Short mmCIF file of C-alpha atoms in Angstrom, two decimals:
data_model
loop_
_atom_site.label_atom_id
_atom_site.label_comp_id
_atom_site.label_asym_id
_atom_site.label_seq_id
_atom_site.Cartn_x
_atom_site.Cartn_y
_atom_site.Cartn_z
CA PRO A 1 -41.57 -1.18 28.88
CA THR A 2 -40.37 0.12 32.22
CA THR A 3 -39.72 3.81 32.87
CA SER A 4 -35.96 3.24 32.85
CA ALA A 5 -36.17 1.35 29.52
CA CYS A 6 -38.22 4.17 27.97
CA THR A 7 -35.70 6.71 29.20
CA ALA A 8 -32.83 4.74 27.67
CA LEU A 9 -34.72 4.39 24.36
CA CYS A 10 -35.37 8.12 24.24
CA ARG A 11 -31.68 8.83 24.81
CA ILE A 12 -30.72 6.52 21.93
CA ARG A 13 -33.23 8.20 19.63
CA ALA A 14 -31.96 11.65 20.64
CA ALA A 15 -28.37 10.63 20.00
CA CYS A 16 -29.27 9.25 16.56
CA SER A 17 -31.23 12.36 15.61
CA ALA A 18 -28.29 14.53 16.76
CA SER A 19 -25.87 12.73 14.43
CA PRO A 20 -24.90 14.92 11.49
CA PRO A 21 -26.39 13.90 8.14
CA ILE A 22 -24.27 12.06 5.59
CA MET A 23 -23.47 13.77 2.29
CA ALA A 24 -22.20 11.81 -0.72
CA ARG A 25 -19.56 13.68 -2.73
CA PRO A 26 -18.93 12.59 -6.33
CA VAL A 27 -15.35 11.62 -7.24
CA ARG A 28 -14.39 11.61 -10.93
CA MET A 29 -10.65 12.18 -10.56
CA VAL A 30 -8.08 10.98 -8.01
CA LEU A 31 -4.70 12.69 -7.65
CA PHE A 32 -1.78 11.03 -5.86
CA ASP A 33 1.29 12.69 -4.43
CA LEU A 34 4.22 10.25 -4.46
CA ASP A 35 6.81 10.63 -1.69
CA GLY A 36 5.31 10.20 1.75
CA THR A 37 1.91 9.39 0.23
CA LEU A 38 1.51 6.74 -2.48
CA LEU A 39 5.02 5.33 -2.09
CA GLY A 40 5.79 3.08 0.86
CA GLU A 41 8.68 3.25 3.31
CA GLY A 42 11.84 4.38 1.53
CA ASN A 43 9.75 6.11 -1.18
CA LYS A 44 10.77 3.58 -3.83
CA ARG A 45 7.76 1.45 -4.69
CA VAL A 46 3.98 1.41 -4.80
CA SER A 47 2.55 -1.46 -2.77
CA THR A 48 0.70 -4.27 -4.53
CA ALA A 49 -2.52 -3.29 -2.77
CA ASN A 50 -2.25 0.39 -3.74
CA ALA A 51 -1.44 -0.50 -7.36
CA ALA A 52 -4.49 -2.82 -7.47
CA ALA A 53 -6.69 -0.05 -6.05
CA ILE A 54 -5.52 2.32 -8.80
CA ALA A 55 -6.27 -0.34 -11.42
CA ARG A 56 -9.82 -0.56 -10.06
CA LEU A 57 -10.19 3.22 -10.43
CA ARG A 58 -9.35 2.89 -14.11
CA GLU A 59 -11.84 0.02 -14.49
CA VAL A 60 -14.61 2.26 -13.15
CA GLY A 61 -13.51 5.07 -15.46
CA VAL A 62 -12.22 7.46 -12.81
CA ARG A 63 -9.41 9.74 -13.99
CA VAL A 64 -6.05 9.00 -12.34
CA VAL A 65 -3.29 11.59 -11.95
CA VAL A 66 0.14 11.60 -10.28
CA ILE A 67 1.18 15.00 -8.91
CA THR A 68 4.67 15.27 -7.43
CA GLY A 69 7.58 17.56 -6.72
CA ARG A 70 9.92 15.15 -8.49
CA PRO A 71 11.38 15.80 -11.95
CA ALA A 72 9.72 13.87 -14.78
CA ALA A 73 12.66 11.48 -15.19
CA SER A 74 12.42 10.54 -11.51
CA ALA A 75 8.63 10.23 -11.49
CA TRP A 76 8.30 8.09 -14.60
CA PRO A 77 9.62 4.81 -13.13
CA ILE A 78 6.87 5.14 -10.50
CA VAL A 79 4.28 5.86 -13.18
CA GLU A 80 5.30 2.65 -14.94
CA GLN A 81 4.64 0.70 -11.73
CA ILE A 82 0.98 1.72 -11.64
CA GLY A 83 0.09 1.65 -15.32
CA PRO A 84 -1.57 4.17 -17.66
CA LEU A 85 -2.46 7.56 -16.20
CA ASP A 86 -4.53 10.46 -17.49
CA ALA A 87 -1.94 13.08 -16.54
CA VAL A 88 1.34 13.46 -14.65
CA VAL A 89 2.24 16.69 -12.86
CA VAL A 90 5.91 17.11 -11.92
CA GLU A 91 8.23 19.76 -10.49
CA GLY A 92 5.70 20.72 -7.81
CA GLY A 93 3.11 21.84 -10.35
CA CYS A 94 5.39 23.67 -12.78
CA LEU A 95 5.18 21.07 -15.56
CA VAL A 96 2.00 19.25 -16.61
CA LEU A 97 2.30 16.19 -18.86
CA GLY A 98 -0.26 13.98 -20.51
CA GLY A 99 -0.41 10.32 -19.64
CA ASP A 100 1.85 9.65 -22.63
CA GLY A 101 4.55 11.96 -21.25
CA GLN A 102 3.94 14.72 -23.78
CA PRO A 103 3.96 18.23 -22.25
CA TRP A 104 0.63 19.99 -21.89
CA CYS A 105 1.85 23.20 -20.27
CA ASN A 106 4.56 24.62 -18.06
CA ARG A 107 5.03 27.66 -15.87
CA ALA A 108 8.47 29.20 -16.36
CA MET A 109 10.42 30.85 -13.58
CA ALA A 110 11.95 34.13 -14.73
CA THR A 111 15.75 34.21 -14.77
CA SER A 112 15.66 37.31 -12.57
CA LEU A 113 13.72 35.34 -9.93
CA VAL A 114 16.16 32.41 -10.13
CA ARG A 115 19.06 34.82 -9.62
CA ALA A 116 17.39 36.55 -6.68
CA LEU A 117 16.69 33.26 -4.91
CA ALA A 118 20.21 31.97 -5.56
CA ALA A 119 21.65 35.21 -4.21
CA ALA A 120 19.55 34.86 -1.04
CA ALA A 121 20.89 31.33 -0.61
CA GLU A 122 24.47 32.57 -0.88
CA GLU A 123 23.98 34.51 2.35
CA GLU A 124 23.55 31.28 4.30
CA HIS A 125 26.60 29.04 4.71
CA GLY A 126 26.21 25.47 3.50
CA VAL A 127 23.12 25.94 1.34
CA SER A 128 23.17 24.19 -2.04
CA ALA A 129 20.85 25.09 -4.90
CA TYR A 130 19.68 23.44 -8.07
CA VAL A 131 17.33 24.54 -10.84
CA PRO A 132 15.42 21.97 -12.94
CA THR A 133 14.33 22.95 -16.45
CA ALA A 134 11.54 21.80 -18.76
CA SER A 135 14.07 19.91 -20.91
CA GLY A 136 15.04 17.71 -17.96
CA GLN A 137 18.41 19.35 -17.25
CA ILE A 138 19.26 20.24 -13.65
CA TYR A 139 21.56 23.22 -13.14
CA CYS A 140 23.70 23.32 -10.00
CA GLU A 141 26.90 24.95 -8.71
CA SER A 142 28.77 21.80 -7.71
CA LEU A 143 28.69 18.20 -8.84
CA THR A 144 30.05 17.07 -5.48
CA SER A 145 27.66 18.87 -3.14
CA PRO A 146 25.39 16.69 -0.98
CA VAL A 147 22.32 17.67 -2.98
CA SER A 148 24.00 16.84 -6.30
CA ARG A 149 25.15 13.48 -4.96
CA ARG A 150 21.61 12.76 -3.78
CA ILE A 151 20.22 13.62 -7.23
CA ALA A 152 22.70 11.24 -8.81
CA GLU A 153 22.53 8.39 -6.29
CA ASP A 154 18.95 8.43 -5.01
CA PHE A 155 17.18 9.46 -8.20
CA GLY A 156 19.63 8.25 -10.84
CA LEU A 157 19.76 11.63 -12.55
CA GLY A 158 23.50 12.27 -12.50
CA ASP A 159 23.59 12.61 -16.31
CA ALA A 160 21.07 15.46 -16.12
CA LEU A 161 23.28 17.64 -13.88
CA ARG A 162 24.82 20.73 -15.46
CA CYS A 163 27.38 22.61 -13.36
CA VAL A 164 27.66 26.41 -13.53
CA SER A 165 29.93 28.67 -11.53
CA ARG A 166 27.20 30.80 -9.94
CA LEU A 167 23.43 30.54 -10.34
CA ALA A 168 22.97 34.08 -9.03
CA ALA A 169 24.68 35.39 -12.19
CA PHE A 170 23.81 32.68 -14.70
CA ASP A 171 22.11 33.28 -18.07
CA PHE A 172 20.14 30.20 -19.06
CA PRO A 173 20.40 29.13 -22.70
CA ARG A 174 17.54 30.50 -24.76
CA GLU A 175 16.07 27.03 -25.29
CA GLU A 176 15.97 26.28 -21.56
CA VAL A 177 12.93 27.02 -19.38
CA ALA A 178 13.73 27.19 -15.66
CA LEU A 179 10.89 25.75 -13.57
CA ARG A 180 11.73 26.06 -9.88
CA VAL A 181 14.55 26.47 -7.36
CA HIS A 182 15.42 23.83 -4.80
CA LEU A 183 17.53 24.88 -1.79
CA GLU A 184 19.04 22.31 0.54
CA VAL A 185 21.36 22.17 3.54
CA ALA A 186 23.86 19.40 4.17
CA VAL A 187 22.27 18.60 7.53
CA ALA A 188 18.83 19.37 8.88
CA ASP A 189 19.78 22.90 9.94
CA GLN A 190 16.33 24.24 10.59
CA GLN A 191 17.63 27.64 11.66
CA ALA A 192 19.39 28.22 8.34
CA LEU A 193 16.25 27.29 6.42
CA HIS A 194 14.10 29.44 8.70
CA ARG A 195 16.35 32.46 8.14
CA LEU A 196 16.38 31.84 4.41
CA ARG A 197 12.61 31.54 4.25
CA GLU A 198 12.20 34.78 6.19
CA ARG A 199 14.64 36.54 3.87
CA ILE A 200 12.70 35.38 0.80
CA ALA A 201 9.38 36.43 2.37
CA ALA A 202 10.74 39.87 3.25
CA SER A 203 11.86 40.40 -0.33
CA ALA A 204 8.25 39.99 -1.59
CA LEU A 205 9.41 37.93 -4.55
CA PRO A 206 6.62 36.46 -6.75
CA CYS A 207 7.03 32.86 -5.61
CA VAL A 208 5.63 30.16 -3.34
CA VAL A 209 7.97 28.55 -0.79
CA SER A 210 7.36 25.16 0.80
CA ALA A 211 9.43 23.00 3.12
CA ASN A 212 8.66 19.48 1.93
CA GLU A 213 11.64 17.85 3.63
CA PRO A 214 13.40 18.82 6.89
CA GLN A 215 16.57 19.82 5.04
CA SER A 216 15.17 21.70 2.04
CA LEU A 217 12.97 24.39 0.54
CA ASP A 218 11.19 24.14 -2.80
CA ILE A 219 10.31 27.38 -4.54
CA VAL A 220 7.97 27.68 -7.51
CA PRO A 221 6.70 30.75 -9.38
CA GLU A 222 3.57 32.36 -8.01
CA GLY A 223 0.52 30.58 -9.42
CA ALA A 224 2.45 27.42 -10.30
CA ASP A 225 1.80 25.20 -7.29
CA LYS A 226 -0.01 21.86 -7.10
CA ALA A 227 -3.39 23.50 -6.52
CA ALA A 228 -3.07 25.48 -9.75
CA ALA A 229 -1.86 22.40 -11.62
CA MET A 230 -4.83 20.40 -10.34
CA ARG A 231 -7.19 23.02 -11.74
CA GLN A 232 -5.37 22.95 -15.10
CA VAL A 233 -5.67 19.16 -15.30
CA CYS A 234 -9.34 19.30 -14.32
CA GLU A 235 -10.05 21.84 -17.06
CA ARG A 236 -8.17 19.79 -19.64
CA LEU A 237 -10.01 16.57 -18.72
CA GLY A 238 -13.42 18.14 -18.20
CA VAL A 239 -13.67 17.46 -14.48
CA ASP A 240 -14.91 19.95 -11.90
CA PRO A 241 -12.28 20.46 -9.13
CA GLY A 242 -15.08 19.78 -6.67
CA GLU A 243 -15.21 16.23 -8.05
CA ALA A 244 -11.48 15.63 -7.50
CA LEU A 245 -10.07 13.62 -4.60
CA ALA A 246 -6.44 14.33 -3.69
CA PHE A 247 -3.97 12.47 -1.45
CA GLY A 248 -0.97 14.30 0.05
CA ASP A 249 1.31 14.75 3.02
CA ALA A 250 3.63 17.72 2.57
CA GLU A 251 3.53 21.49 2.66
CA ASN A 252 3.30 21.73 -1.12
CA ASP A 253 0.13 19.59 -0.99
CA VAL A 254 -1.78 21.97 1.28
CA GLY A 255 -3.47 24.07 -1.41
CA MET A 256 -4.41 20.98 -3.40
CA LEU A 257 -5.96 19.29 -0.35
CA ARG A 258 -7.88 22.48 0.40
CA ASP A 259 -9.21 23.03 -3.13
CA ALA A 260 -10.07 19.42 -4.05
CA GLY A 261 -13.60 18.21 -3.45
CA VAL A 262 -12.12 15.68 -1.03
CA GLY A 263 -8.67 16.22 0.50
CA VAL A 264 -7.05 13.19 2.13
CA ALA A 265 -3.94 13.60 4.30
CA MET A 266 -1.70 10.78 5.44
CA GLU A 267 -1.02 10.07 9.11
CA ASN A 268 2.59 11.19 8.55
CA ALA A 269 1.49 14.49 6.97
CA VAL A 270 2.56 17.88 8.27
CA ALA A 271 0.05 19.68 10.50
CA SER A 272 -0.90 22.25 7.84
CA ALA A 273 -1.84 19.46 5.40
CA LYS A 274 -3.96 17.69 8.02
CA ASP A 275 -5.68 20.98 8.87
CA GLN A 276 -6.82 21.49 5.27
CA ALA A 277 -7.79 17.88 4.58
CA ASP A 278 -11.29 16.48 4.92
CA ILE A 279 -9.97 13.27 6.42
CA VAL A 280 -6.69 11.85 7.75
CA ILE A 281 -5.93 8.19 7.01
CA GLY A 282 -3.08 5.83 7.91
CA HIS A 283 0.68 6.06 7.42
CA HIS A 284 2.14 5.96 3.91
CA GLY A 285 4.07 2.84 4.88
CA THR A 286 0.79 0.93 5.09
CA ASP A 287 -1.95 0.17 2.55
CA ALA A 288 -4.12 2.98 3.93
CA ILE A 289 -4.78 4.43 0.47
CA ALA A 290 -6.03 1.09 -0.87
CA GLU A 291 -8.26 0.64 2.16
CA PHE A 292 -9.70 4.13 1.79
CA LEU A 293 -10.39 3.75 -1.92
CA GLY A 294 -11.97 0.36 -1.30
CA ASN A 295 -14.57 2.01 0.92
CA LEU A 296 -15.76 4.45 -1.75
CA GLY A 297 -19.13 3.71 -3.28
CA VAL A 298 -19.91 3.58 -7.01
CA ASP A 299 -22.37 6.04 -8.51
CA HIS A 300 -24.35 3.78 -10.84
CA ARG A 301 -26.15 6.78 -12.34
CA ARG A 302 -22.96 8.44 -13.65
CA GLU A 303 -20.25 6.61 -15.53
CA GLY A 304 -16.73 7.02 -14.16
CA THR A 305 -17.88 8.31 -10.77
CA LEU A 306 -17.30 7.11 -7.23
CA LEU A 307 -18.95 8.43 -4.06
CA TYR A 308 -17.27 9.60 -0.87
CA GLU A 309 -19.68 9.69 2.04
CA ALA A 310 -18.90 12.37 4.59
CA ARG A 311 -20.79 13.58 7.62
CA VAL A 312 -21.86 17.18 7.25
CA ARG A 313 -20.52 19.29 10.08
#
C-alpha cells in the first residue's frame, strides 16, 4: 500500500482503539413512569407498540413495574391496558401495591406536616391543595376549585373528593393515612410556586418537593420518593437495584433514574432528569420506549434477564 493509504489505515486503527469499551449491564426489572413517559400524547393511552414491548418483557421473565405520581384509582385503568404487573407504585412513591392491587406498604405523612404545608400554601393567593390518603379518598378545601375540577373531569375521581373547611387545621379520621400534599395554581404562575417552594425549603420540613407540572408542586414525606419505592420493590422481588432499568421524565423521577442500574429519560424530560439518566431517548408521544426495549439483548445464561450495552466512559 502507498504511504497515504498506510497513514489512513493507522488513523482508523487509532480511532477504533480509542473508542471506549462496551459494558453489558444486566436488566431484571423495568420500571415505567406513566405521564410524559409510557403514555402517549394526552397521557391517556399506552401505544400498541409499547404495550407489545411490555408483553415481551413478561415473556422473557423480566419484572415489570409501574411507578407514578397518580392515585391508585387513576393508575389502574392504565395498568389494565398493559396486562399483569409485578408491582404498582402510586402517589409518587408513598404507596406500594402488588400486581393484584393489594397494598404492600405505605409511607404516611404526619398530620402536623400536612397542616404546615397547607398553612404555607395559604400565604400565596390562588393556591389550591389536596391530600390523597391510603384509602383512596382525596381531601380538599373546595369542590369547585380548578384542581378539584381537574381531579373529577380528567381523572374521573370526583366521588373520591372530600371537602373540609381548612386543611391547615384539619384532623384526619383515625382510619385515614395521609400520603402526600399536592399544591396547584389556577394558571402557570411560576413565581407563586417558586415563592412557595422557597418558603417550604426555609422551614426545613421533613419532606421532598418536586415540580412535576408547570402549575403544581407535589410533596411527599422524606424517604418516600420514587427512588425509595424502587428499592422497596427490588427488595420484595429479590432484584438488585443495579439490575433495574427505569424510564422517567419529571422531577420526581430524578432519584429513581440516578439509582437504577440504567436510567432512561425521555426527550421531553426536564433537564435534571436528563442529567441523571444514562441515556435520553425519543419523545413520549412516539414509540421510543418500544424501540429502546427492542434493542436490548437477552442474557441466555440467566433466566429473566436482558442486557443493556453501554459504552464505558
